[in-house]
JSON list of C-alpha atoms in Angstrom, two decimals:
[
{"chain": "A", "resi": 275, "resn": "MET", "atom": "CA", "xyz": [136.13, 97.41, 93.70]},
{"chain": "A", "resi": 276, "resn": "ASN", "atom": "CA", "xyz": [135.96, 95.11, 96.72]},
{"chain": "A", "resi": 277, "resn": "GLU", "atom": "CA", "xyz": [138.01, 97.58, 98.73]},
{"chain": "A", "resi": 278, "resn": "MET", "atom": "CA", "xyz": [134.92, 99.80, 98.90]},
{"chain": "A", "resi": 279, "resn": "ALA", "atom": "CA", "xyz": [132.92, 97.27, 100.90]},
{"chain": "A", "resi": 280, "resn": "ALA", "atom": "CA", "xyz": [131.99, 97.83, 104.52]},
{"chain": "A", "resi": 281, "resn": "LYS", "atom": "CA", "xyz": [133.53, 95.27, 106.85]},
{"chain": "A", "resi": 282, "resn": "PRO", "atom": "CA", "xyz": [131.31, 92.15, 106.85]},
{"chain": "A", "resi": 283, "resn": "VAL", "atom": "CA", "xyz": [129.86, 90.96, 110.15]},
{"chain": "A", "resi": 284, "resn": "ILE", "atom": "CA", "xyz": [130.85, 87.48, 111.34]},
{"chain": "A", "resi": 285, "resn": "ARG", "atom": "CA", "xyz": [127.83, 85.75, 112.86]},
{"chain": "A", "resi": 286, "resn": "HIS", "atom": "CA", "xyz": [127.28, 82.53, 114.79]},
{"chain": "A", "resi": 287, "resn": "PRO", "atom": "CA", "xyz": [125.10, 79.95, 112.92]},
{"chain": "A", "resi": 288, "resn": "SER", "atom": "CA", "xyz": [122.44, 80.32, 115.62]},
{"chain": "A", "resi": 289, "resn": "GLN", "atom": "CA", "xyz": [122.37, 84.07, 115.00]},
{"chain": "A", "resi": 290, "resn": "ASP", "atom": "CA", "xyz": [121.78, 83.53, 111.30]},
{"chain": "A", "resi": 291, "resn": "ARG", "atom": "CA", "xyz": [118.96, 81.10, 112.10]},
{"chain": "A", "resi": 292, "resn": "ILE", "atom": "CA", "xyz": [117.37, 83.70, 114.37]},
{"chain": "A", "resi": 293, "resn": "LEU", "atom": "CA", "xyz": [117.74, 86.39, 111.72]},
{"chain": "A", "resi": 294, "resn": "ASP", "atom": "CA", "xyz": [116.25, 84.14, 109.01]},
{"chain": "A", "resi": 295, "resn": "GLU", "atom": "CA", "xyz": [113.07, 83.72, 111.05]},
{"chain": "A", "resi": 296, "resn": "ALA", "atom": "CA", "xyz": [113.02, 87.32, 112.28]},
{"chain": "A", "resi": 297, "resn": "GLU", "atom": "CA", "xyz": [113.28, 88.66, 108.74]},
{"chain": "A", "resi": 298, "resn": "VAL", "atom": "CA", "xyz": [110.08, 86.87, 107.74]},
{"chain": "A", "resi": 299, "resn": "LEU", "atom": "CA", "xyz": [108.21, 87.92, 110.89]},
{"chain": "A", "resi": 300, "resn": "PHE", "atom": "CA", "xyz": [109.25, 91.58, 110.63]},
{"chain": "A", "resi": 301, "resn": "ALA", "atom": "CA", "xyz": [108.30, 91.60, 106.94]},
{"chain": "A", "resi": 302, "resn": "ASN", "atom": "CA", "xyz": [104.87, 90.11, 107.56]},
{"chain": "A", "resi": 303, "resn": "ARG", "atom": "CA", "xyz": [103.92, 91.86, 110.81]},
{"chain": "A", "resi": 304, "resn": "GLY", "atom": "CA", "xyz": [106.12, 94.89, 111.22]},
{"chain": "A", "resi": 305, "resn": "TYR", "atom": "CA", "xyz": [108.22, 95.75, 114.25]},
{"chain": "A", "resi": 306, "resn": "ALA", "atom": "CA", "xyz": [105.37, 95.97, 116.75]},
{"chain": "A", "resi": 307, "resn": "GLY", "atom": "CA", "xyz": [103.72, 92.76, 115.54]},
{"chain": "A", "resi": 308, "resn": "MET", "atom": "CA", "xyz": [106.82, 90.58, 115.82]},
{"chain": "A", "resi": 309, "resn": "GLY", "atom": "CA", "xyz": [106.74, 88.56, 119.05]},
{"chain": "A", "resi": 310, "resn": "LEU", "atom": "CA", "xyz": [109.96, 87.34, 120.66]},
{"chain": "A", "resi": 311, "resn": "SER", "atom": "CA", "xyz": [108.35, 84.18, 122.05]},
{"chain": "A", "resi": 312, "resn": "GLU", "atom": "CA", "xyz": [107.21, 83.16, 118.57]},
{"chain": "A", "resi": 313, "resn": "LEU", "atom": "CA", "xyz": [110.61, 84.03, 117.14]},
{"chain": "A", "resi": 314, "resn": "ALA", "atom": "CA", "xyz": [112.38, 81.84, 119.69]},
{"chain": "A", "resi": 315, "resn": "GLU", "atom": "CA", "xyz": [110.02, 78.96, 118.94]},
{"chain": "A", "resi": 316, "resn": "LYS", "atom": "CA", "xyz": [110.49, 79.24, 115.16]},
{"chain": "A", "resi": 317, "resn": "ALA", "atom": "CA", "xyz": [114.27, 79.43, 115.59]},
{"chain": "A", "resi": 318, "resn": "GLY", "atom": "CA", "xyz": [114.21, 76.33, 117.80]},
{"chain": "A", "resi": 319, "resn": "LEU", "atom": "CA", "xyz": [115.65, 78.16, 120.79]},
{"chain": "A", "resi": 320, "resn": "SER", "atom": "CA", "xyz": [114.58, 79.12, 124.27]},
{"chain": "A", "resi": 321, "resn": "LYS", "atom": "CA", "xyz": [113.85, 82.78, 124.91]},
{"chain": "A", "resi": 322, "resn": "SER", "atom": "CA", "xyz": [116.92, 82.98, 127.16]},
{"chain": "A", "resi": 323, "resn": "SER", "atom": "CA", "xyz": [119.07, 81.62, 124.31]},
{"chain": "A", "resi": 324, "resn": "LEU", "atom": "CA", "xyz": [117.56, 84.25, 122.03]},
{"chain": "A", "resi": 325, "resn": "PHE", "atom": "CA", "xyz": [118.65, 87.00, 124.41]},
{"chain": "A", "resi": 326, "resn": "HIS", "atom": "CA", "xyz": [122.09, 85.43, 124.68]},
{"chain": "A", "resi": 327, "resn": "HIS", "atom": "CA", "xyz": [122.64, 86.22, 121.01]},
{"chain": "A", "resi": 328, "resn": "PHE", "atom": "CA", "xyz": [120.66, 89.47, 120.84]},
{"chain": "A", "resi": 329, "resn": "PRO", "atom": "CA", "xyz": [119.99, 91.52, 124.01]},
{"chain": "A", "resi": 330, "resn": "SER", "atom": "CA", "xyz": [116.82, 93.17, 122.69]},
{"chain": "A", "resi": 331, "resn": "LYS", "atom": "CA", "xyz": [114.21, 93.21, 119.96]},
{"chain": "A", "resi": 332, "resn": "ILE", "atom": "CA", "xyz": [115.66, 96.36, 118.43]},
{"chain": "A", "resi": 333, "resn": "GLU", "atom": "CA", "xyz": [119.06, 94.67, 118.18]},
{"chain": "A", "resi": 334, "resn": "ILE", "atom": "CA", "xyz": [117.45, 91.85, 116.21]},
{"chain": "A", "resi": 335, "resn": "TYR", "atom": "CA", "xyz": [115.71, 94.32, 113.90]},
{"chain": "A", "resi": 336, "resn": "ALA", "atom": "CA", "xyz": [118.93, 96.24, 113.33]},
{"chain": "A", "resi": 337, "resn": "ALA", "atom": "CA", "xyz": [120.85, 93.03, 112.60]},
{"chain": "A", "resi": 338, "resn": "VAL", "atom": "CA", "xyz": [118.18, 91.86, 110.14]},
{"chain": "A", "resi": 339, "resn": "LEU", "atom": "CA", "xyz": [118.41, 95.07, 108.11]},
{"chain": "A", "resi": 340, "resn": "GLU", "atom": "CA", "xyz": [122.20, 95.13, 108.29]},
{"chain": "A", "resi": 341, "resn": "ARG", "atom": "CA", "xyz": [122.43, 91.59, 106.95]},
{"chain": "A", "resi": 342, "resn": "VAL", "atom": "CA", "xyz": [120.06, 92.31, 104.04]},
{"chain": "A", "resi": 343, "resn": "PHE", "atom": "CA", "xyz": [122.05, 95.33, 102.88]},
{"chain": "A", "resi": 344, "resn": "GLU", "atom": "CA", "xyz": [125.36, 93.55, 103.45]},
{"chain": "A", "resi": 345, "resn": "ARG", "atom": "CA", "xyz": [124.28, 90.70, 101.16]},
{"chain": "A", "resi": 346, "resn": "LEU", "atom": "CA", "xyz": [122.89, 93.04, 98.52]},
{"chain": "A", "resi": 347, "resn": "TRP", "atom": "CA", "xyz": [126.03, 95.16, 98.42]},
{"chain": "A", "resi": 348, "resn": "ASP", "atom": "CA", "xyz": [128.20, 92.05, 98.08]},
{"chain": "A", "resi": 349, "resn": "LEU", "atom": "CA", "xyz": [126.16, 90.94, 95.05]},
{"chain": "A", "resi": 350, "resn": "ILE", "atom": "CA", "xyz": [126.30, 94.39, 93.45]},
{"chain": "A", "resi": 351, "resn": "GLN", "atom": "CA", "xyz": [130.09, 94.49, 93.88]},
{"chain": "A", "resi": 352, "resn": "ASN", "atom": "CA", "xyz": [130.46, 91.12, 92.18]},
{"chain": "A", "resi": 353, "resn": "SER", "atom": "CA", "xyz": [128.34, 92.35, 89.28]},
{"chain": "A", "resi": 354, "resn": "ALA", "atom": "CA", "xyz": [130.34, 95.57, 89.01]},
{"chain": "A", "resi": 355, "resn": "ASP", "atom": "CA", "xyz": [133.61, 93.64, 88.87]},
{"chain": "A", "resi": 356, "resn": "GLU", "atom": "CA", "xyz": [132.50, 92.25, 85.50]},
{"chain": "A", "resi": 357, "resn": "GLY", "atom": "CA", "xyz": [133.00, 95.70, 83.93]},
{"chain": "A", "resi": 358, "resn": "GLY", "atom": "CA", "xyz": [131.27, 96.79, 80.73]},
{"chain": "A", "resi": 359, "resn": "THR", "atom": "CA", "xyz": [129.59, 100.01, 79.61]},
{"chain": "A", "resi": 360, "resn": "GLN", "atom": "CA", "xyz": [127.75, 102.24, 82.04]},
{"chain": "A", "resi": 361, "resn": "MET", "atom": "CA", "xyz": [124.46, 100.92, 80.64]},
{"chain": "A", "resi": 362, "resn": "GLU", "atom": "CA", "xyz": [125.61, 97.36, 81.27]},
{"chain": "A", "resi": 363, "resn": "LYS", "atom": "CA", "xyz": [126.50, 98.33, 84.83]},
{"chain": "A", "resi": 364, "resn": "ILE", "atom": "CA", "xyz": [123.05, 99.87, 85.37]},
{"chain": "A", "resi": 365, "resn": "GLU", "atom": "CA", "xyz": [121.46, 96.74, 83.95]},
{"chain": "A", "resi": 366, "resn": "GLY", "atom": "CA", "xyz": [123.70, 94.68, 86.24]},
{"chain": "A", "resi": 367, "resn": "ILE", "atom": "CA", "xyz": [122.43, 96.56, 89.29]},
{"chain": "A", "resi": 368, "resn": "SER", "atom": "CA", "xyz": [118.85, 96.03, 88.14]},
{"chain": "A", "resi": 369, "resn": "ASP", "atom": "CA", "xyz": [119.38, 92.31, 87.49]},
{"chain": "A", "resi": 370, "resn": "VAL", "atom": "CA", "xyz": [121.12, 91.74, 90.82]},
{"chain": "A", "resi": 371, "resn": "MET", "atom": "CA", "xyz": [118.41, 93.50, 92.81]},
{"chain": "A", "resi": 372, "resn": "ASN", "atom": "CA", "xyz": [115.69, 91.77, 90.82]},
{"chain": "A", "resi": 373, "resn": "ASP", "atom": "CA", "xyz": [117.16, 88.31, 91.49]},
{"chain": "A", "resi": 374, "resn": "PHE", "atom": "CA", "xyz": [117.88, 89.14, 95.13]},
{"chain": "A", "resi": 375, "resn": "LEU", "atom": "CA", "xyz": [114.32, 90.27, 95.85]},
{"chain": "A", "resi": 376, "resn": "ALA", "atom": "CA", "xyz": [112.74, 87.50, 93.76]},
{"chain": "A", "resi": 377, "resn": "GLY", "atom": "CA", "xyz": [114.78, 84.88, 95.60]},
{"chain": "A", "resi": 378, "resn": "SER", "atom": "CA", "xyz": [113.57, 86.07, 98.99]},
{"chain": "A", "resi": 379, "resn": "PRO", "atom": "CA", "xyz": [109.89, 87.02, 98.60]},
{"chain": "A", "resi": 380, "resn": "HIS", "atom": "CA", "xyz": [109.59, 88.70, 102.01]},
{"chain": "A", "resi": 381, "resn": "THR", "atom": "CA", "xyz": [112.68, 90.93, 101.72]},
{"chain": "A", "resi": 382, "resn": "ALA", "atom": "CA", "xyz": [111.12, 93.68, 99.57]},
{"chain": "A", "resi": 383, "resn": "ARG", "atom": "CA", "xyz": [108.22, 93.93, 102.00]},
{"chain": "A", "resi": 384, "resn": "LEU", "atom": "CA", "xyz": [110.69, 94.18, 104.90]},
{"chain": "A", "resi": 385, "resn": "LEU", "atom": "CA", "xyz": [112.60, 97.00, 103.19]},
{"chain": "A", "resi": 386, "resn": "LEU", "atom": "CA", "xyz": [109.45, 98.86, 102.22]},
{"chain": "A", "resi": 387, "resn": "ARG", "atom": "CA", "xyz": [108.22, 98.66, 105.81]},
{"chain": "A", "resi": 388, "resn": "SER", "atom": "CA", "xyz": [111.58, 99.90, 107.06]},
{"chain": "A", "resi": 389, "resn": "LEU", "atom": "CA", "xyz": [111.09, 103.17, 105.16]},
{"chain": "A", "resi": 390, "resn": "ILE", "atom": "CA", "xyz": [107.98, 104.05, 107.17]},
{"chain": "A", "resi": 391, "resn": "GLU", "atom": "CA", "xyz": [108.39, 101.95, 110.34]},
{"chain": "A", "resi": 392, "resn": "ARG", "atom": "CA", "xyz": [108.43, 104.07, 113.51]},
{"chain": "A", "resi": 393, "resn": "ASP", "atom": "CA", "xyz": [107.29, 101.66, 116.24]},
{"chain": "A", "resi": 394, "resn": "PHE", "atom": "CA", "xyz": [110.89, 100.82, 117.08]},
{"chain": "A", "resi": 395, "resn": "GLU", "atom": "CA", "xyz": [111.36, 104.36, 118.41]},
{"chain": "A", "resi": 396, "resn": "ASP", "atom": "CA", "xyz": [109.60, 103.20, 121.59]},
{"chain": "A", "resi": 397, "resn": "SER", "atom": "CA", "xyz": [112.82, 101.31, 122.34]},
{"chain": "A", "resi": 398, "resn": "GLY", "atom": "CA", "xyz": [114.64, 104.63, 122.70]},
{"chain": "A", "resi": 399, "resn": "ILE", "atom": "CA", "xyz": [116.50, 104.41, 119.39]},
{"chain": "A", "resi": 400, "resn": "THR", "atom": "CA", "xyz": [115.87, 107.02, 116.71]},
{"chain": "A", "resi": 401, "resn": "ARG", "atom": "CA", "xyz": [115.63, 106.30, 112.99]},
{"chain": "A", "resi": 402, "resn": "GLU", "atom": "CA", "xyz": [118.99, 108.01, 112.51]},
{"chain": "A", "resi": 403, "resn": "GLU", "atom": "CA", "xyz": [120.66, 105.82, 115.14]},
{"chain": "A", "resi": 404, "resn": "LEU", "atom": "CA", "xyz": [119.19, 102.68, 113.61]},
{"chain": "A", "resi": 405, "resn": "ALA", "atom": "CA", "xyz": [120.35, 103.72, 110.14]},
{"chain": "A", "resi": 406, "resn": "LYS", "atom": "CA", "xyz": [123.94, 103.95, 111.34]},
{"chain": "A", "resi": 407, "resn": "ARG", "atom": "CA", "xyz": [123.96, 100.16, 111.72]},
{"chain": "A", "resi": 408, "resn": "HIS", "atom": "CA", "xyz": [123.47, 99.53, 108.01]},
{"chain": "A", "resi": 409, "resn": "GLY", "atom": "CA", "xyz": [124.22, 102.99, 106.67]},
{"chain": "A", "resi": 410, "resn": "ALA", "atom": "CA", "xyz": [127.62, 102.08, 105.22]},
{"chain": "A", "resi": 411, "resn": "TYR", "atom": "CA", "xyz": [126.07, 99.45, 102.96]},
{"chain": "A", "resi": 412, "resn": "VAL", "atom": "CA", "xyz": [123.15, 101.66, 101.91]},
{"chain": "A", "resi": 413, "resn": "PHE", "atom": "CA", "xyz": [125.50, 104.55, 101.14]},
{"chain": "A", "resi": 414, "resn": "GLN", "atom": "CA", "xyz": [127.74, 102.38, 98.98]},
{"chain": "A", "resi": 415, "resn": "ILE", "atom": "CA", "xyz": [124.79, 100.92, 97.05]},
{"chain": "A", "resi": 416, "resn": "LEU", "atom": "CA", "xyz": [123.31, 104.35, 96.35]},
{"chain": "A", "resi": 417, "resn": "GLN", "atom": "CA", "xyz": [126.71, 105.89, 95.63]},
{"chain": "A", "resi": 418, "resn": "PHE", "atom": "CA", "xyz": [127.60, 103.19, 93.13]},
{"chain": "A", "resi": 419, "resn": "ALA", "atom": "CA", "xyz": [124.29, 103.57, 91.27]},
{"chain": "A", "resi": 420, "resn": "ALA", "atom": "CA", "xyz": [124.61, 107.36, 91.24]},
{"chain": "A", "resi": 421, "resn": "LYS", "atom": "CA", "xyz": [128.26, 107.31, 90.14]},
{"chain": "A", "resi": 422, "resn": "THR", "atom": "CA", "xyz": [127.46, 104.88, 87.33]},
{"chain": "A", "resi": 423, "resn": "LEU", "atom": "CA", "xyz": [124.78, 107.21, 85.99]},
{"chain": "A", "resi": 424, "resn": "GLU", "atom": "CA", "xyz": [126.95, 110.31, 86.42]},
{"chain": "A", "resi": 425, "resn": "GLU", "atom": "CA", "xyz": [129.82, 108.74, 84.47]},
{"chain": "A", "resi": 426, "resn": "GLY", "atom": "CA", "xyz": [127.42, 107.73, 81.71]},
{"chain": "A", "resi": 427, "resn": "ILE", "atom": "CA", "xyz": [126.15, 111.31, 81.46]},
{"chain": "A", "resi": 428, "resn": "GLU", "atom": "CA", "xyz": [129.70, 112.68, 81.39]},
{"chain": "A", "resi": 429, "resn": "ASN", "atom": "CA", "xyz": [130.85, 110.39, 78.58]},
{"chain": "A", "resi": 430, "resn": "GLY", "atom": "CA", "xyz": [127.73, 111.03, 76.49]},
{"chain": "A", "resi": 431, "resn": "GLU", "atom": "CA", "xyz": [126.31, 107.52, 76.83]},
{"chain": "A", "resi": 432, "resn": "PHE", "atom": "CA", "xyz": [123.36, 108.82, 78.87]},
{"chain": "A", "resi": 433, "resn": "ARG", "atom": "CA", "xyz": [121.24, 111.91, 78.43]},
{"chain": "A", "resi": 434, "resn": "LYS", "atom": "CA", "xyz": [121.31, 114.58, 81.13]},
{"chain": "A", "resi": 435, "resn": "GLN", "atom": "CA", "xyz": [118.84, 113.98, 83.96]},
{"chain": "A", "resi": 436, "resn": "SER", "atom": "CA", "xyz": [118.41, 114.06, 87.72]},
{"chain": "A", "resi": 437, "resn": "VAL", "atom": "CA", "xyz": [120.65, 111.37, 89.19]},
{"chain": "A", "resi": 438, "resn": "GLY", "atom": "CA", "xyz": [118.73, 111.29, 92.45]},
{"chain": "A", "resi": 439, "resn": "HIS", "atom": "CA", "xyz": [115.37, 110.88, 90.72]},
{"chain": "A", "resi": 440, "resn": "PHE", "atom": "CA", "xyz": [116.71, 108.07, 88.56]},
{"chain": "A", "resi": 441, "resn": "VAL", "atom": "CA", "xyz": [118.07, 106.11, 91.53]},
{"chain": "A", "resi": 442, "resn": "GLN", "atom": "CA", "xyz": [114.76, 106.57, 93.37]},
{"chain": "A", "resi": 443, "resn": "THR", "atom": "CA", "xyz": [112.84, 105.36, 90.32]},
{"chain": "A", "resi": 444, "resn": "LEU", "atom": "CA", "xyz": [115.00, 102.26, 89.95]},
{"chain": "A", "resi": 445, "resn": "ILE", "atom": "CA", "xyz": [114.72, 101.29, 93.60]},
{"chain": "A", "resi": 446, "resn": "GLY", "atom": "CA", "xyz": [111.00, 102.04, 93.69]},
{"chain": "A", "resi": 447, "resn": "ALA", "atom": "CA", "xyz": [110.30, 99.93, 90.59]},
{"chain": "A", "resi": 448, "resn": "LEU", "atom": "CA", "xyz": [112.05, 96.96, 92.15]},
{"chain": "A", "resi": 449, "resn": "LEU", "atom": "CA", "xyz": [110.82, 97.27, 95.72]},
{"chain": "A", "resi": 450, "resn": "PHE", "atom": "CA", "xyz": [107.16, 97.92, 95.00]},
{"chain": "A", "resi": 451, "resn": "HIS", "atom": "CA", "xyz": [106.86, 95.11, 92.46]},
{"chain": "A", "resi": 452, "resn": "PHE", "atom": "CA", "xyz": [108.15, 92.41, 94.80]},
{"chain": "A", "resi": 453, "resn": "ALA", "atom": "CA", "xyz": [106.70, 93.91, 97.99]},
{"chain": "A", "resi": 454, "resn": "SER", "atom": "CA", "xyz": [103.22, 93.76, 96.46]},
{"chain": "A", "resi": 455, "resn": "GLY", "atom": "CA", "xyz": [103.62, 90.00, 96.10]},
{"chain": "A", "resi": 456, "resn": "GLU", "atom": "CA", "xyz": [100.44, 88.20, 95.13]},
{"chain": "A", "resi": 457, "resn": "ASN", "atom": "CA", "xyz": [98.40, 91.34, 95.85]},
{"chain": "A", "resi": 458, "resn": "GLY", "atom": "CA", "xyz": [100.05, 93.38, 93.11]},
{"chain": "A", "resi": 459, "resn": "VAL", "atom": "CA", "xyz": [98.88, 94.62, 89.75]},
{"chain": "A", "resi": 460, "resn": "VAL", "atom": "CA", "xyz": [95.53, 93.29, 88.58]},
{"chain": "A", "resi": 461, "resn": "GLY", "atom": "CA", "xyz": [96.02, 91.01, 85.60]},
{"chain": "A", "resi": 462, "resn": "PHE", "atom": "CA", "xyz": [98.81, 88.82, 86.97]},
{"chain": "A", "resi": 463, "resn": "ARG", "atom": "CA", "xyz": [97.85, 85.17, 86.85]},
{"chain": "A", "resi": 464, "resn": "GLY", "atom": "CA", "xyz": [100.05, 82.92, 88.90]},
{"chain": "A", "resi": 465, "resn": "SER", "atom": "CA", "xyz": [102.91, 83.99, 91.13]},
{"chain": "A", "resi": 466, "resn": "ILE", "atom": "CA", "xyz": [105.17, 86.92, 90.26]},
{"chain": "A", "resi": 467, "resn": "PHE", "atom": "CA", "xyz": [107.95, 84.83, 91.79]},
{"chain": "A", "resi": 468, "resn": "GLU", "atom": "CA", "xyz": [107.72, 82.11, 89.14]},
{"chain": "A", "resi": 469, "resn": "PRO", "atom": "CA", "xyz": [111.12, 81.90, 87.34]},
{"chain": "A", "resi": 470, "resn": "GLU", "atom": "CA", "xyz": [109.77, 82.81, 83.90]},
{"chain": "A", "resi": 471, "resn": "ARG", "atom": "CA", "xyz": [107.94, 85.85, 85.32]},
{"chain": "A", "resi": 472, "resn": "VAL", "atom": "CA", "xyz": [111.07, 86.96, 87.16]},
{"chain": "A", "resi": 473, "resn": "GLU", "atom": "CA", "xyz": [113.08, 86.76, 83.94]},
{"chain": "A", "resi": 474, "resn": "ARG", "atom": "CA", "xyz": [110.39, 88.63, 82.01]},
{"chain": "A", "resi": 475, "resn": "ARG", "atom": "CA", "xyz": [110.36, 91.34, 84.67]},
{"chain": "A", "resi": 476, "resn": "LYS", "atom": "CA", "xyz": [114.14, 91.68, 84.37]},
{"chain": "A", "resi": 477, "resn": "GLU", "atom": "CA", "xyz": [113.98, 92.18, 80.61]},
{"chain": "A", "resi": 478, "resn": "GLU", "atom": "CA", "xyz": [111.05, 94.59, 80.77]},
{"chain": "A", "resi": 479, "resn": "LEU", "atom": "CA", "xyz": [112.75, 96.70, 83.42]},
{"chain": "A", "resi": 480, "resn": "LYS", "atom": "CA", "xyz": [116.01, 96.83, 81.48]},
{"chain": "A", "resi": 481, "resn": "ALA", "atom": "CA", "xyz": [114.12, 97.94, 78.36]},
{"chain": "A", "resi": 482, "resn": "PHE", "atom": "CA", "xyz": [112.49, 100.68, 80.44]},
{"chain": "A", "resi": 483, "resn": "LEU", "atom": "CA", "xyz": [115.85, 101.76, 81.85]},
{"chain": "A", "resi": 484, "resn": "ARG", "atom": "CA", "xyz": [117.47, 101.91, 78.40]},
{"chain": "A", "resi": 485, "resn": "GLY", "atom": "CA", "xyz": [114.66, 104.15, 77.20]},
{"chain": "A", "resi": 486, "resn": "ALA", "atom": "CA", "xyz": [115.00, 106.32, 80.28]},
{"chain": "A", "resi": 487, "resn": "VAL", "atom": "CA", "xyz": [118.74, 106.96, 80.25]},
{"chain": "A", "resi": 488, "resn": "LEU", "atom": "CA", "xyz": [120.35, 106.35, 76.86]},
{"chain": "A", "resi": 489, "resn": "ALA", "atom": "CA", "xyz": [121.22, 109.41, 74.81]},
{"chain": "A", "resi": 490, "resn": "LYS", "atom": "CA", "xyz": [119.11, 109.65, 71.65]}
]
């Protein structure tokens, strides 16, 4: 199903270094709190070099989000290529997103912020215009999850339910857990990003999903 993928963006190594640092800063401080001088320093570049690669702060923010969704979609495609039942495909999506967010502790916080962030509108770009930059990847991720559930309902593997609500529940369960980080649910001892906790979370979430979708 690789033919479904949006065209990947080819980036200069310096651009990826800038985006690596920007992703952490945007996640921790939001759009308004991310300073370009600090970003340039952390990326090991002058401010003029920063602007050589990205003409504005909003361009950096857009590129950060685009790269996150591009990487996630690539991983989901690879998982989908393995085939299996519709339940196995749903579990594959869950596992991929779980590993992706666990492997980059700040990414879930970045994505959660992006759902409510509005400070970037001062740059003259609307939320709709910003979304166009990464919209192809987001659409394909959501479409694949929805289609997988729909096909499972049609073949009797899954019980009838709201496809939209299910997709929202799956994404919410993954995003909130990792976005909460060390400030999450009371009762966690140690980091939720420890490998054994990540694996436990994967199994618990898959058990929840099976109970939520499988036909009785």
